[in-house]
């Protein structure tokens, strides 16, 4: 369940930063990875995409999303397996703070690189690896023990032909816009 502050951050901080980096989804096919209880779906659908699908691993989150936003499409799906989506079938993929929750986050990037159309866009918001470790140590937040970090993410994105066109660091999180070659 997304808290008031989480939604506030998505609406007034992350989405505007994505838009400043070129997020324009009018008339486009978009996929949101790790949509949680659906507030990102609400925001993104205000921007008139042609189609929207939000996916999340947790059934409870998808149930909440469907209850709150019955007009949008949500599916329960592990983001490391996007085989139900055809190659080069999505114009834009959006991730609000999810990769650092996935042990095999590289598999998700592999899948995104396959599913995005040429020149398609990937927008990512993630925290720094060191901050995740800080919160896990002091507040026992319990993220998976993975090798996730922003440097590793950048290197992996580039290796999969997802060229980073914009990067904005903030004290809380970092935002990327990548374009598929
Ligand atoms: C920090 S929450 C972010 C939720 C939402 N995007 C937001 O910004 O509020 C991380 C989300 O990623 C989902 N998630 C974790 N591992 C996943 C996976 N392997 N595949 C799909 N979703 C996953 C969780 O269920 C959770 O909803």
Short mmCIF file of N, CA and C and ligand atoms in Angstrom, two decimals:
data_model
loop_
_atom_site.label_atom_id
_atom_site.label_comp_id
_atom_site.label_asym_id
_atom_site.label_seq_id
_atom_site.Cartn_x
_atom_site.Cartn_y
_atom_site.Cartn_z
N UNK A 1 0.84 -1.19 0.00
CA UNK A 1 0.00 0.00 0.00
C UNK A 1 0.88 1.25 0.00
N UNK A 2 0.64 2.14 -0.95
CA UNK A 2 1.47 3.35 -1.03
C UNK A 2 0.97 4.42 -0.06
N UNK A 3 1.90 4.96 0.74
CA UNK A 3 1.54 5.94 1.75
C UNK A 3 1.26 7.30 1.09
N UNK A 4 0.72 8.21 1.90
CA UNK A 4 0.49 9.57 1.42
C UNK A 4 1.80 10.17 0.89
N UNK A 5 2.89 10.01 1.64
CA UNK A 5 4.16 10.63 1.24
C UNK A 5 4.75 9.99 0.00
N UNK A 6 4.54 8.66 -0.13
CA UNK A 6 5.02 7.97 -1.33
C UNK A 6 4.31 8.53 -2.57
N UNK A 7 2.99 8.69 -2.44
CA UNK A 7 2.22 9.21 -3.58
C UNK A 7 2.63 10.65 -3.87
N UNK A 8 2.83 11.45 -2.82
CA UNK A 8 3.24 12.84 -2.97
C UNK A 8 4.55 12.89 -3.76
N UNK A 9 5.50 12.03 -3.37
CA UNK A 9 6.80 12.00 -4.04
C UNK A 9 6.66 11.63 -5.51
N UNK A 10 5.82 10.64 -5.78
CA UNK A 10 5.64 10.22 -7.17
C UNK A 10 5.03 11.34 -8.02
N UNK A 11 4.04 12.03 -7.43
CA UNK A 11 3.31 13.05 -8.20
C UNK A 11 4.12 14.34 -8.38
N UNK A 12 4.76 14.81 -7.30
CA UNK A 12 5.36 16.16 -7.35
C UNK A 12 6.87 16.14 -7.56
N UNK A 13 7.47 14.96 -7.51
CA UNK A 13 8.94 14.92 -7.59
C UNK A 13 9.39 14.03 -8.75
N UNK A 14 9.02 12.74 -8.69
CA UNK A 14 9.55 11.80 -9.68
C UNK A 14 8.93 11.98 -11.06
N UNK A 15 7.60 12.04 -11.12
CA UNK A 15 6.98 12.18 -12.45
C UNK A 15 7.41 13.49 -13.13
N UNK A 16 7.42 14.63 -12.42
CA UNK A 16 7.91 15.85 -13.09
C UNK A 16 9.36 15.73 -13.56
N UNK A 17 10.19 15.02 -12.80
CA UNK A 17 11.58 14.84 -13.27
C UNK A 17 11.61 13.98 -14.53
N UNK A 18 10.80 12.92 -14.56
CA UNK A 18 10.70 12.08 -15.77
C UNK A 18 10.27 12.96 -16.95
N UNK A 19 9.28 13.83 -16.70
CA UNK A 19 8.76 14.66 -17.80
C UNK A 19 9.81 15.66 -18.28
N UNK A 20 10.59 16.19 -17.33
CA UNK A 20 11.65 17.11 -17.74
C UNK A 20 12.70 16.40 -18.59
N UNK A 21 12.80 15.09 -18.38
CA UNK A 21 13.76 14.30 -19.18
C UNK A 21 13.15 13.82 -20.49
N UNK A 22 11.89 14.15 -20.74
CA UNK A 22 11.31 13.82 -22.04
C UNK A 22 10.19 12.80 -22.01
N UNK A 23 9.70 12.41 -20.82
CA UNK A 23 8.58 11.46 -20.78
C UNK A 23 7.37 12.07 -21.48
N UNK A 24 6.96 11.44 -22.57
CA UNK A 24 5.75 11.87 -23.28
C UNK A 24 5.11 10.59 -23.79
N UNK A 25 3.99 10.20 -23.17
CA UNK A 25 3.45 8.87 -23.48
C UNK A 25 2.13 8.95 -24.24
N UNK A 26 1.78 10.16 -24.71
CA UNK A 26 0.53 10.29 -25.48
C UNK A 26 0.53 9.35 -26.67
N UNK A 27 -0.50 8.51 -26.75
CA UNK A 27 -0.65 7.62 -27.90
C UNK A 27 0.36 6.49 -27.93
N UNK A 28 1.01 6.21 -26.80
CA UNK A 28 2.05 5.17 -26.81
C UNK A 28 1.66 3.96 -25.95
N UNK A 29 2.31 2.83 -26.25
CA UNK A 29 2.09 1.61 -25.48
C UNK A 29 3.09 1.58 -24.34
N UNK A 30 2.55 1.57 -23.10
CA UNK A 30 3.49 1.64 -21.99
C UNK A 30 3.30 0.51 -20.98
N UNK A 31 4.41 0.20 -20.33
CA UNK A 31 4.44 -0.86 -19.31
C UNK A 31 5.07 -0.26 -18.07
N UNK A 32 4.42 -0.48 -16.91
CA UNK A 32 5.03 -0.07 -15.64
C UNK A 32 5.44 -1.31 -14.87
N UNK A 33 6.70 -1.36 -14.49
CA UNK A 33 7.24 -2.51 -13.74
C UNK A 33 7.13 -2.22 -12.25
N UNK A 34 6.54 -3.15 -11.49
CA UNK A 34 6.44 -2.97 -10.03
C UNK A 34 5.49 -1.83 -9.68
N UNK A 35 4.27 -1.93 -10.17
CA UNK A 35 3.31 -0.82 -10.04
C UNK A 35 2.73 -0.69 -8.64
N UNK A 36 2.99 -1.66 -7.76
CA UNK A 36 2.44 -1.59 -6.41
C UNK A 36 0.92 -1.49 -6.44
N UNK A 37 0.37 -0.64 -5.57
CA UNK A 37 -1.09 -0.55 -5.49
C UNK A 37 -1.69 0.44 -6.49
N UNK A 38 -0.89 0.89 -7.46
CA UNK A 38 -1.48 1.51 -8.64
C UNK A 38 -1.46 3.03 -8.75
N UNK A 39 -0.81 3.73 -7.83
CA UNK A 39 -0.84 5.19 -7.95
C UNK A 39 -0.08 5.68 -9.19
N UNK A 40 0.99 4.99 -9.54
CA UNK A 40 1.73 5.32 -10.77
C UNK A 40 0.83 5.15 -11.98
N UNK A 41 -0.02 4.13 -11.95
CA UNK A 41 -0.97 3.91 -13.06
C UNK A 41 -1.89 5.10 -13.19
N UNK A 42 -2.38 5.58 -12.04
CA UNK A 42 -3.28 6.73 -12.04
C UNK A 42 -2.58 7.94 -12.68
N UNK A 43 -1.34 8.20 -12.25
CA UNK A 43 -0.62 9.37 -12.78
C UNK A 43 -0.32 9.21 -14.27
N UNK A 44 0.16 8.04 -14.64
CA UNK A 44 0.57 7.84 -16.04
C UNK A 44 -0.63 7.87 -16.98
N UNK A 45 -1.76 7.35 -16.51
CA UNK A 45 -2.94 7.33 -17.38
C UNK A 45 -3.55 8.72 -17.59
N UNK A 46 -3.19 9.69 -16.73
CA UNK A 46 -3.61 11.08 -16.97
C UNK A 46 -2.93 11.63 -18.22
N UNK A 47 -1.83 10.99 -18.64
CA UNK A 47 -1.04 11.50 -19.76
C UNK A 47 -1.43 10.87 -21.10
N UNK A 48 -2.59 10.19 -21.09
CA UNK A 48 -3.20 9.66 -22.32
C UNK A 48 -2.35 8.69 -23.14
N UNK A 49 -1.84 7.63 -22.52
CA UNK A 49 -1.16 6.61 -23.34
C UNK A 49 -2.18 5.87 -24.21
N UNK A 50 -1.68 5.20 -25.26
CA UNK A 50 -2.57 4.36 -26.08
C UNK A 50 -2.98 3.14 -25.26
N UNK A 51 -1.99 2.53 -24.58
CA UNK A 51 -2.29 1.40 -23.71
C UNK A 51 -1.37 1.46 -22.50
N UNK A 52 -1.87 0.94 -21.38
CA UNK A 52 -1.07 0.88 -20.15
C UNK A 52 -1.25 -0.49 -19.54
N UNK A 53 -0.13 -1.14 -19.13
CA UNK A 53 -0.19 -2.35 -18.30
C UNK A 53 0.75 -2.13 -17.12
N UNK A 54 0.24 -2.38 -15.92
CA UNK A 54 1.09 -2.33 -14.72
C UNK A 54 1.26 -3.74 -14.21
N UNK A 55 2.50 -4.11 -13.88
CA UNK A 55 2.72 -5.46 -13.33
C UNK A 55 3.41 -5.38 -12.00
N UNK A 56 3.11 -6.37 -11.16
CA UNK A 56 3.76 -6.47 -9.85
C UNK A 56 3.77 -7.93 -9.44
N UNK A 57 4.81 -8.28 -8.67
CA UNK A 57 4.96 -9.66 -8.20
C UNK A 57 3.91 -10.02 -7.14
N UNK A 58 3.48 -9.01 -6.37
CA UNK A 58 2.63 -9.30 -5.20
C UNK A 58 1.15 -9.23 -5.55
N UNK A 59 0.48 -10.38 -5.32
CA UNK A 59 -0.95 -10.45 -5.61
C UNK A 59 -1.76 -9.42 -4.84
N UNK A 60 -1.39 -9.21 -3.55
CA UNK A 60 -2.15 -8.25 -2.72
C UNK A 60 -2.09 -6.84 -3.31
N UNK A 61 -0.92 -6.48 -3.84
CA UNK A 61 -0.77 -5.14 -4.42
C UNK A 61 -1.65 -5.00 -5.66
N UNK A 62 -1.64 -6.03 -6.49
CA UNK A 62 -2.44 -5.97 -7.72
C UNK A 62 -3.93 -5.96 -7.39
N UNK A 63 -4.31 -6.69 -6.34
CA UNK A 63 -5.72 -6.68 -5.93
C UNK A 63 -6.12 -5.26 -5.52
N UNK A 64 -5.27 -4.61 -4.72
CA UNK A 64 -5.55 -3.23 -4.30
C UNK A 64 -5.64 -2.29 -5.51
N UNK A 65 -4.68 -2.47 -6.44
CA UNK A 65 -4.65 -1.61 -7.63
C UNK A 65 -5.94 -1.78 -8.43
N UNK A 66 -6.37 -3.03 -8.59
CA UNK A 66 -7.59 -3.27 -9.39
C UNK A 66 -8.82 -2.69 -8.70
N UNK A 67 -8.84 -2.77 -7.35
CA UNK A 67 -9.98 -2.22 -6.62
C UNK A 67 -10.04 -0.70 -6.76
N UNK A 68 -8.86 -0.06 -6.66
CA UNK A 68 -8.83 1.41 -6.70
C UNK A 68 -9.00 1.97 -8.10
N UNK A 69 -8.41 1.27 -9.06
CA UNK A 69 -8.38 1.80 -10.44
C UNK A 69 -8.88 0.73 -11.40
N UNK A 70 -10.19 0.41 -11.35
CA UNK A 70 -10.72 -0.72 -12.13
C UNK A 70 -10.62 -0.53 -13.65
N UNK A 71 -10.38 0.70 -14.11
CA UNK A 71 -10.33 0.92 -15.56
C UNK A 71 -8.96 0.64 -16.15
N UNK A 72 -7.95 0.44 -15.32
CA UNK A 72 -6.61 0.22 -15.84
C UNK A 72 -6.25 -1.26 -15.76
N UNK A 73 -5.28 -1.66 -16.60
CA UNK A 73 -4.93 -3.08 -16.66
C UNK A 73 -3.73 -3.40 -15.77
N UNK A 74 -3.91 -4.37 -14.87
CA UNK A 74 -2.84 -4.79 -13.96
C UNK A 74 -2.68 -6.30 -14.03
N UNK A 75 -1.44 -6.77 -13.93
CA UNK A 75 -1.23 -8.22 -13.91
C UNK A 75 -0.22 -8.58 -12.82
N UNK A 76 -0.38 -9.79 -12.26
CA UNK A 76 0.61 -10.33 -11.33
C UNK A 76 1.69 -10.98 -12.17
N UNK A 77 2.89 -10.49 -12.07
CA UNK A 77 3.98 -11.01 -12.90
C UNK A 77 5.33 -10.66 -12.29
N UNK A 78 6.24 -11.63 -12.34
CA UNK A 78 7.62 -11.38 -11.92
C UNK A 78 8.32 -10.62 -13.05
N UNK A 79 8.94 -9.51 -12.69
CA UNK A 79 9.56 -8.65 -13.71
C UNK A 79 10.81 -9.28 -14.33
N UNK A 80 11.28 -10.41 -13.79
CA UNK A 80 12.43 -11.06 -14.43
C UNK A 80 11.98 -11.94 -15.60
N UNK A 81 10.66 -12.05 -15.79
CA UNK A 81 10.14 -12.84 -16.90
C UNK A 81 9.02 -12.06 -17.60
N UNK A 82 9.38 -11.42 -18.70
CA UNK A 82 8.39 -10.63 -19.45
C UNK A 82 8.02 -11.37 -20.74
N UNK A 83 8.10 -12.73 -20.70
CA UNK A 83 7.93 -13.49 -21.94
C UNK A 83 6.53 -13.34 -22.54
N UNK A 84 5.57 -12.89 -21.74
CA UNK A 84 4.23 -12.70 -22.32
C UNK A 84 4.16 -11.45 -23.20
N UNK A 85 5.21 -10.64 -23.18
CA UNK A 85 5.23 -9.46 -24.05
C UNK A 85 6.15 -9.73 -25.24
N UNK A 86 5.65 -9.40 -26.42
CA UNK A 86 6.43 -9.67 -27.63
C UNK A 86 7.65 -8.76 -27.70
N UNK A 87 8.63 -9.22 -28.46
CA UNK A 87 9.82 -8.41 -28.71
C UNK A 87 9.41 -7.09 -29.37
N UNK A 88 10.04 -6.01 -28.98
CA UNK A 88 9.80 -4.68 -29.58
C UNK A 88 8.31 -4.32 -29.60
N UNK A 89 7.63 -4.49 -28.46
CA UNK A 89 6.19 -4.22 -28.42
C UNK A 89 5.80 -3.01 -27.57
N UNK A 90 6.75 -2.43 -26.84
CA UNK A 90 6.40 -1.30 -25.96
C UNK A 90 7.22 -0.06 -26.34
N UNK A 91 6.53 1.09 -26.31
CA UNK A 91 7.22 2.36 -26.61
C UNK A 91 7.97 2.89 -25.39
N UNK A 92 7.33 2.72 -24.22
CA UNK A 92 7.91 3.30 -23.00
C UNK A 92 7.73 2.32 -21.84
N UNK A 93 8.79 2.14 -21.05
CA UNK A 93 8.71 1.34 -19.83
C UNK A 93 9.13 2.25 -18.67
N UNK A 94 8.34 2.17 -17.59
CA UNK A 94 8.57 3.06 -16.44
C UNK A 94 8.79 2.22 -15.18
N UNK A 95 9.77 2.62 -14.38
CA UNK A 95 10.06 1.93 -13.12
C UNK A 95 10.21 2.96 -12.01
N UNK A 96 9.30 2.92 -11.04
CA UNK A 96 9.42 3.77 -9.85
C UNK A 96 9.97 2.92 -8.71
N UNK A 97 11.26 2.92 -8.52
CA UNK A 97 11.85 2.32 -7.33
C UNK A 97 11.60 0.84 -7.13
N UNK A 98 12.01 0.00 -8.08
CA UNK A 98 11.71 -1.43 -8.00
C UNK A 98 12.95 -2.31 -8.15
N UNK A 99 13.88 -1.92 -9.01
CA UNK A 99 15.00 -2.82 -9.33
C UNK A 99 15.79 -3.22 -8.09
N UNK A 100 15.90 -2.30 -7.12
CA UNK A 100 16.69 -2.63 -5.91
C UNK A 100 15.98 -3.66 -5.03
N UNK A 101 14.73 -4.02 -5.39
CA UNK A 101 14.01 -5.08 -4.67
C UNK A 101 14.19 -6.44 -5.35
N UNK A 102 14.83 -6.47 -6.50
CA UNK A 102 14.89 -7.70 -7.29
C UNK A 102 16.31 -8.26 -7.26
N UNK A 103 16.45 -9.47 -6.76
CA UNK A 103 17.79 -10.07 -6.65
C UNK A 103 18.45 -10.15 -8.03
N UNK A 104 17.72 -10.71 -9.01
CA UNK A 104 18.26 -10.83 -10.37
C UNK A 104 17.82 -9.64 -11.22
N UNK A 105 18.12 -8.43 -10.77
CA UNK A 105 17.64 -7.23 -11.47
C UNK A 105 18.17 -7.18 -12.90
N UNK A 106 19.34 -7.82 -13.14
CA UNK A 106 19.90 -7.81 -14.51
C UNK A 106 18.96 -8.52 -15.49
N UNK A 107 18.27 -9.58 -15.00
CA UNK A 107 17.33 -10.30 -15.88
C UNK A 107 16.20 -9.38 -16.31
N UNK A 108 15.76 -8.52 -15.39
CA UNK A 108 14.70 -7.56 -15.73
C UNK A 108 15.19 -6.60 -16.81
N UNK A 109 16.42 -6.15 -16.68
CA UNK A 109 16.97 -5.24 -17.72
C UNK A 109 17.06 -5.98 -19.07
N UNK A 110 17.49 -7.26 -19.03
CA UNK A 110 17.56 -8.05 -20.28
C UNK A 110 16.19 -8.08 -20.95
N UNK A 111 15.17 -8.33 -20.13
CA UNK A 111 13.81 -8.45 -20.66
C UNK A 111 13.31 -7.10 -21.20
N UNK A 112 13.63 -6.04 -20.48
CA UNK A 112 13.22 -4.70 -20.95
C UNK A 112 13.87 -4.39 -22.30
N UNK A 113 15.14 -4.73 -22.42
CA UNK A 113 15.86 -4.46 -23.68
C UNK A 113 15.20 -5.23 -24.84
N UNK A 114 14.65 -6.39 -24.55
CA UNK A 114 13.98 -7.19 -25.59
C UNK A 114 12.61 -6.59 -25.94
N UNK A 115 11.87 -6.18 -24.92
CA UNK A 115 10.47 -5.78 -25.11
C UNK A 115 10.33 -4.35 -25.66
N UNK A 116 11.31 -3.49 -25.39
CA UNK A 116 11.23 -2.11 -25.90
C UNK A 116 11.40 -2.07 -27.41
N UNK A 117 10.66 -1.15 -28.04
CA UNK A 117 10.85 -0.93 -29.47
C UNK A 117 12.17 -0.17 -29.70
N UNK A 118 12.76 -0.27 -30.89
CA UNK A 118 13.93 0.56 -31.18
C UNK A 118 13.57 2.04 -30.95
N UNK A 119 14.46 2.78 -30.35
CA UNK A 119 14.23 4.18 -29.94
C UNK A 119 13.23 4.32 -28.79
N UNK A 120 12.75 3.20 -28.27
CA UNK A 120 11.84 3.24 -27.12
C UNK A 120 12.57 3.75 -25.89
N UNK A 121 11.78 4.23 -24.92
CA UNK A 121 12.36 4.87 -23.73
C UNK A 121 12.12 4.07 -22.47
N UNK A 122 13.12 4.08 -21.63
CA UNK A 122 13.01 3.49 -20.29
C UNK A 122 13.27 4.59 -19.28
N UNK A 123 12.34 4.79 -18.35
CA UNK A 123 12.51 5.77 -17.27
C UNK A 123 12.63 5.00 -15.96
N UNK A 124 13.69 5.29 -15.22
CA UNK A 124 13.95 4.55 -13.97
C UNK A 124 14.20 5.53 -12.84
N UNK A 125 13.63 5.23 -11.69
CA UNK A 125 13.98 5.94 -10.45
C UNK A 125 14.45 4.89 -9.46
N UNK A 126 15.65 5.06 -8.92
CA UNK A 126 16.18 4.11 -7.93
C UNK A 126 17.03 4.85 -6.89
N UNK A 127 17.11 4.32 -5.67
CA UNK A 127 18.02 4.90 -4.67
C UNK A 127 19.44 4.36 -4.86
N UNK A 128 20.38 4.98 -4.17
CA UNK A 128 21.76 4.50 -4.23
C UNK A 128 21.90 3.22 -3.40
N UNK A 129 22.79 2.33 -3.84
CA UNK A 129 23.03 1.08 -3.12
C UNK A 129 23.43 1.33 -1.67
N UNK A 130 24.24 2.37 -1.44
CA UNK A 130 24.74 2.64 -0.09
C UNK A 130 23.59 3.07 0.84
N UNK A 131 22.62 3.79 0.28
CA UNK A 131 21.46 4.20 1.10
C UNK A 131 20.59 3.00 1.46
N UNK A 132 20.47 2.07 0.51
CA UNK A 132 19.68 0.86 0.79
C UNK A 132 20.33 0.10 1.95
N UNK A 133 21.66 -0.02 1.90
CA UNK A 133 22.37 -0.75 2.97
C UNK A 133 22.21 -0.02 4.30
N UNK A 134 22.24 1.32 4.28
CA UNK A 134 22.07 2.12 5.49
C UNK A 134 20.70 1.82 6.13
N UNK A 135 19.65 1.89 5.32
CA UNK A 135 18.30 1.68 5.86
C UNK A 135 18.12 0.23 6.32
N UNK A 136 18.73 -0.71 5.60
CA UNK A 136 18.61 -2.11 6.02
C UNK A 136 19.32 -2.32 7.36
N UNK A 137 20.47 -1.66 7.52
CA UNK A 137 21.25 -1.86 8.75
C UNK A 137 20.56 -1.21 9.94
N UNK A 138 20.13 0.07 9.79
CA UNK A 138 19.60 0.80 10.95
C UNK A 138 18.10 0.60 11.15
N UNK A 139 17.37 0.35 10.09
CA UNK A 139 15.91 0.25 10.24
C UNK A 139 15.38 -1.13 9.86
N UNK A 140 16.28 -2.05 9.55
CA UNK A 140 15.92 -3.44 9.21
C UNK A 140 14.84 -3.49 8.14
N UNK A 141 15.08 -2.76 7.02
CA UNK A 141 14.09 -2.74 5.95
C UNK A 141 14.07 -4.03 5.12
N UNK A 142 15.20 -4.75 5.08
CA UNK A 142 15.18 -6.07 4.46
C UNK A 142 15.08 -6.12 2.95
N UNK A 143 15.93 -5.38 2.26
CA UNK A 143 16.01 -5.55 0.81
C UNK A 143 16.81 -6.81 0.51
N UNK A 144 16.65 -7.38 -0.71
CA UNK A 144 17.42 -8.60 -1.01
C UNK A 144 18.91 -8.30 -1.06
N UNK A 145 19.69 -9.31 -0.75
CA UNK A 145 21.14 -9.15 -0.74
C UNK A 145 21.63 -9.30 -2.19
N UNK A 146 21.58 -8.21 -2.95
CA UNK A 146 21.98 -8.28 -4.36
C UNK A 146 23.15 -7.34 -4.58
N UNK A 147 23.71 -7.39 -5.79
CA UNK A 147 24.82 -6.49 -6.10
C UNK A 147 24.31 -5.19 -6.72
N UNK A 148 23.04 -4.85 -6.44
CA UNK A 148 22.48 -3.64 -7.04
C UNK A 148 23.21 -2.39 -6.53
N UNK A 149 23.48 -1.49 -7.45
CA UNK A 149 24.06 -0.19 -7.13
C UNK A 149 23.93 0.65 -8.40
N UNK A 150 24.00 1.96 -8.28
CA UNK A 150 23.76 2.80 -9.46
C UNK A 150 24.84 2.64 -10.52
N UNK A 151 26.10 2.43 -10.08
CA UNK A 151 27.18 2.27 -11.04
C UNK A 151 26.97 0.97 -11.83
N UNK A 152 26.66 -0.11 -11.06
CA UNK A 152 26.41 -1.42 -11.70
C UNK A 152 25.22 -1.31 -12.65
N UNK A 153 24.19 -0.58 -12.23
CA UNK A 153 23.00 -0.41 -13.08
C UNK A 153 23.38 0.30 -14.38
N UNK A 154 24.12 1.39 -14.25
CA UNK A 154 24.50 2.16 -15.45
C UNK A 154 25.30 1.29 -16.43
N UNK A 155 26.26 0.55 -15.88
CA UNK A 155 27.10 -0.29 -16.73
C UNK A 155 26.24 -1.34 -17.44
N UNK A 156 25.31 -1.93 -16.68
CA UNK A 156 24.50 -3.00 -17.27
C UNK A 156 23.54 -2.46 -18.33
N UNK A 157 22.95 -1.29 -18.06
CA UNK A 157 22.05 -0.68 -19.04
C UNK A 157 22.78 -0.46 -20.37
N UNK A 158 23.97 0.13 -20.27
CA UNK A 158 24.74 0.42 -21.50
C UNK A 158 25.09 -0.86 -22.23
N UNK A 159 25.42 -1.93 -21.46
CA UNK A 159 25.82 -3.19 -22.10
C UNK A 159 24.66 -3.84 -22.85
N UNK A 160 23.43 -3.46 -22.52
CA UNK A 160 22.26 -4.03 -23.19
C UNK A 160 21.69 -3.07 -24.24
N UNK A 161 22.46 -2.07 -24.63
CA UNK A 161 22.02 -1.15 -25.69
C UNK A 161 20.99 -0.15 -25.21
N UNK A 162 20.90 0.04 -23.90
CA UNK A 162 19.98 1.04 -23.35
C UNK A 162 20.83 2.26 -22.96
N UNK A 163 20.92 3.18 -23.89
CA UNK A 163 21.84 4.31 -23.71
C UNK A 163 21.24 5.37 -22.79
N UNK A 164 22.02 5.76 -21.81
CA UNK A 164 21.52 6.75 -20.83
C UNK A 164 21.62 8.14 -21.46
N UNK A 165 20.46 8.74 -21.69
CA UNK A 165 20.45 10.07 -22.32
C UNK A 165 20.36 11.17 -21.27
N UNK A 166 19.73 10.88 -20.13
CA UNK A 166 19.62 11.85 -19.05
C UNK A 166 19.83 11.13 -17.73
N UNK A 167 20.46 11.84 -16.81
CA UNK A 167 20.62 11.28 -15.46
C UNK A 167 20.52 12.44 -14.49
N UNK A 168 19.68 12.31 -13.49
CA UNK A 168 19.53 13.39 -12.50
C UNK A 168 19.70 12.78 -11.12
N UNK A 169 20.75 13.22 -10.44
CA UNK A 169 20.99 12.75 -9.07
C UNK A 169 20.28 13.68 -8.10
N UNK A 170 19.63 13.14 -7.09
CA UNK A 170 19.10 13.96 -6.00
C UNK A 170 19.53 13.25 -4.71
N UNK A 171 19.47 13.92 -3.56
CA UNK A 171 19.92 13.27 -2.33
C UNK A 171 19.14 11.99 -2.01
N UNK A 172 17.89 11.90 -2.48
CA UNK A 172 17.08 10.73 -2.13
C UNK A 172 17.16 9.62 -3.17
N UNK A 173 17.21 10.01 -4.42
CA UNK A 173 17.16 8.99 -5.47
C UNK A 173 17.73 9.55 -6.77
N UNK A 174 17.94 8.64 -7.70
CA UNK A 174 18.49 9.04 -9.00
C UNK A 174 17.52 8.62 -10.09
N UNK A 175 17.39 9.50 -11.09
CA UNK A 175 16.44 9.27 -12.18
C UNK A 175 17.24 9.11 -13.48
N UNK A 176 16.85 8.12 -14.27
CA UNK A 176 17.50 7.90 -15.56
C UNK A 176 16.46 7.89 -16.68
N UNK A 177 16.86 8.44 -17.82
CA UNK A 177 16.10 8.19 -19.05
C UNK A 177 17.07 7.48 -19.99
N UNK A 178 16.67 6.30 -20.46
CA UNK A 178 17.51 5.54 -21.39
C UNK A 178 16.74 5.35 -22.68
N UNK A 179 17.47 5.28 -23.77
CA UNK A 179 16.85 5.06 -25.07
C UNK A 179 17.47 3.82 -25.70
N UNK A 180 16.61 2.96 -26.22
CA UNK A 180 17.11 1.74 -26.84
C UNK A 180 17.72 2.09 -28.20
N UNK A 181 18.88 1.53 -28.46
CA UNK A 181 19.58 1.83 -29.72
C UNK A 181 18.78 1.31 -30.90
C1 LIG B 1 9.20 0.09 -3.18
S1 LIG B 1 7.82 -0.71 -3.94
C2 LIG B 1 7.47 0.50 -5.23
C3 LIG B 1 6.04 0.47 -5.63
C4 LIG B 1 5.66 1.63 -6.58
N1 LIG B 1 6.34 1.51 -7.84
C5 LIG B 1 5.97 2.96 -5.93
O1 LIG B 1 6.83 3.67 -6.44
O2 LIG B 1 5.37 3.27 -4.90
C6 LIG B 1 8.53 -2.04 -4.88
C7 LIG B 1 7.50 -2.84 -5.64
O3 LIG B 1 8.20 -3.78 -6.46
C8 LIG B 1 7.50 -5.00 -6.45
N2 LIG B 1 8.41 -6.08 -6.82
C9 LIG B 1 9.45 -6.59 -6.09
N3 LIG B 1 10.05 -7.57 -6.76
C10 LIG B 1 9.40 -7.69 -7.96
C11 LIG B 1 9.54 -8.54 -9.09
N4 LIG B 1 10.50 -9.48 -9.13
N5 LIG B 1 8.69 -8.38 -10.12
C12 LIG B 1 7.71 -7.44 -10.09
N6 LIG B 1 7.53 -6.61 -9.04
C13 LIG B 1 8.35 -6.73 -7.98
C14 LIG B 1 6.97 -5.08 -5.02
O4 LIG B 1 5.91 -5.99 -4.91
C15 LIG B 1 6.58 -3.63 -4.75
O5 LIG B 1 5.24 -3.37 -5.11
#
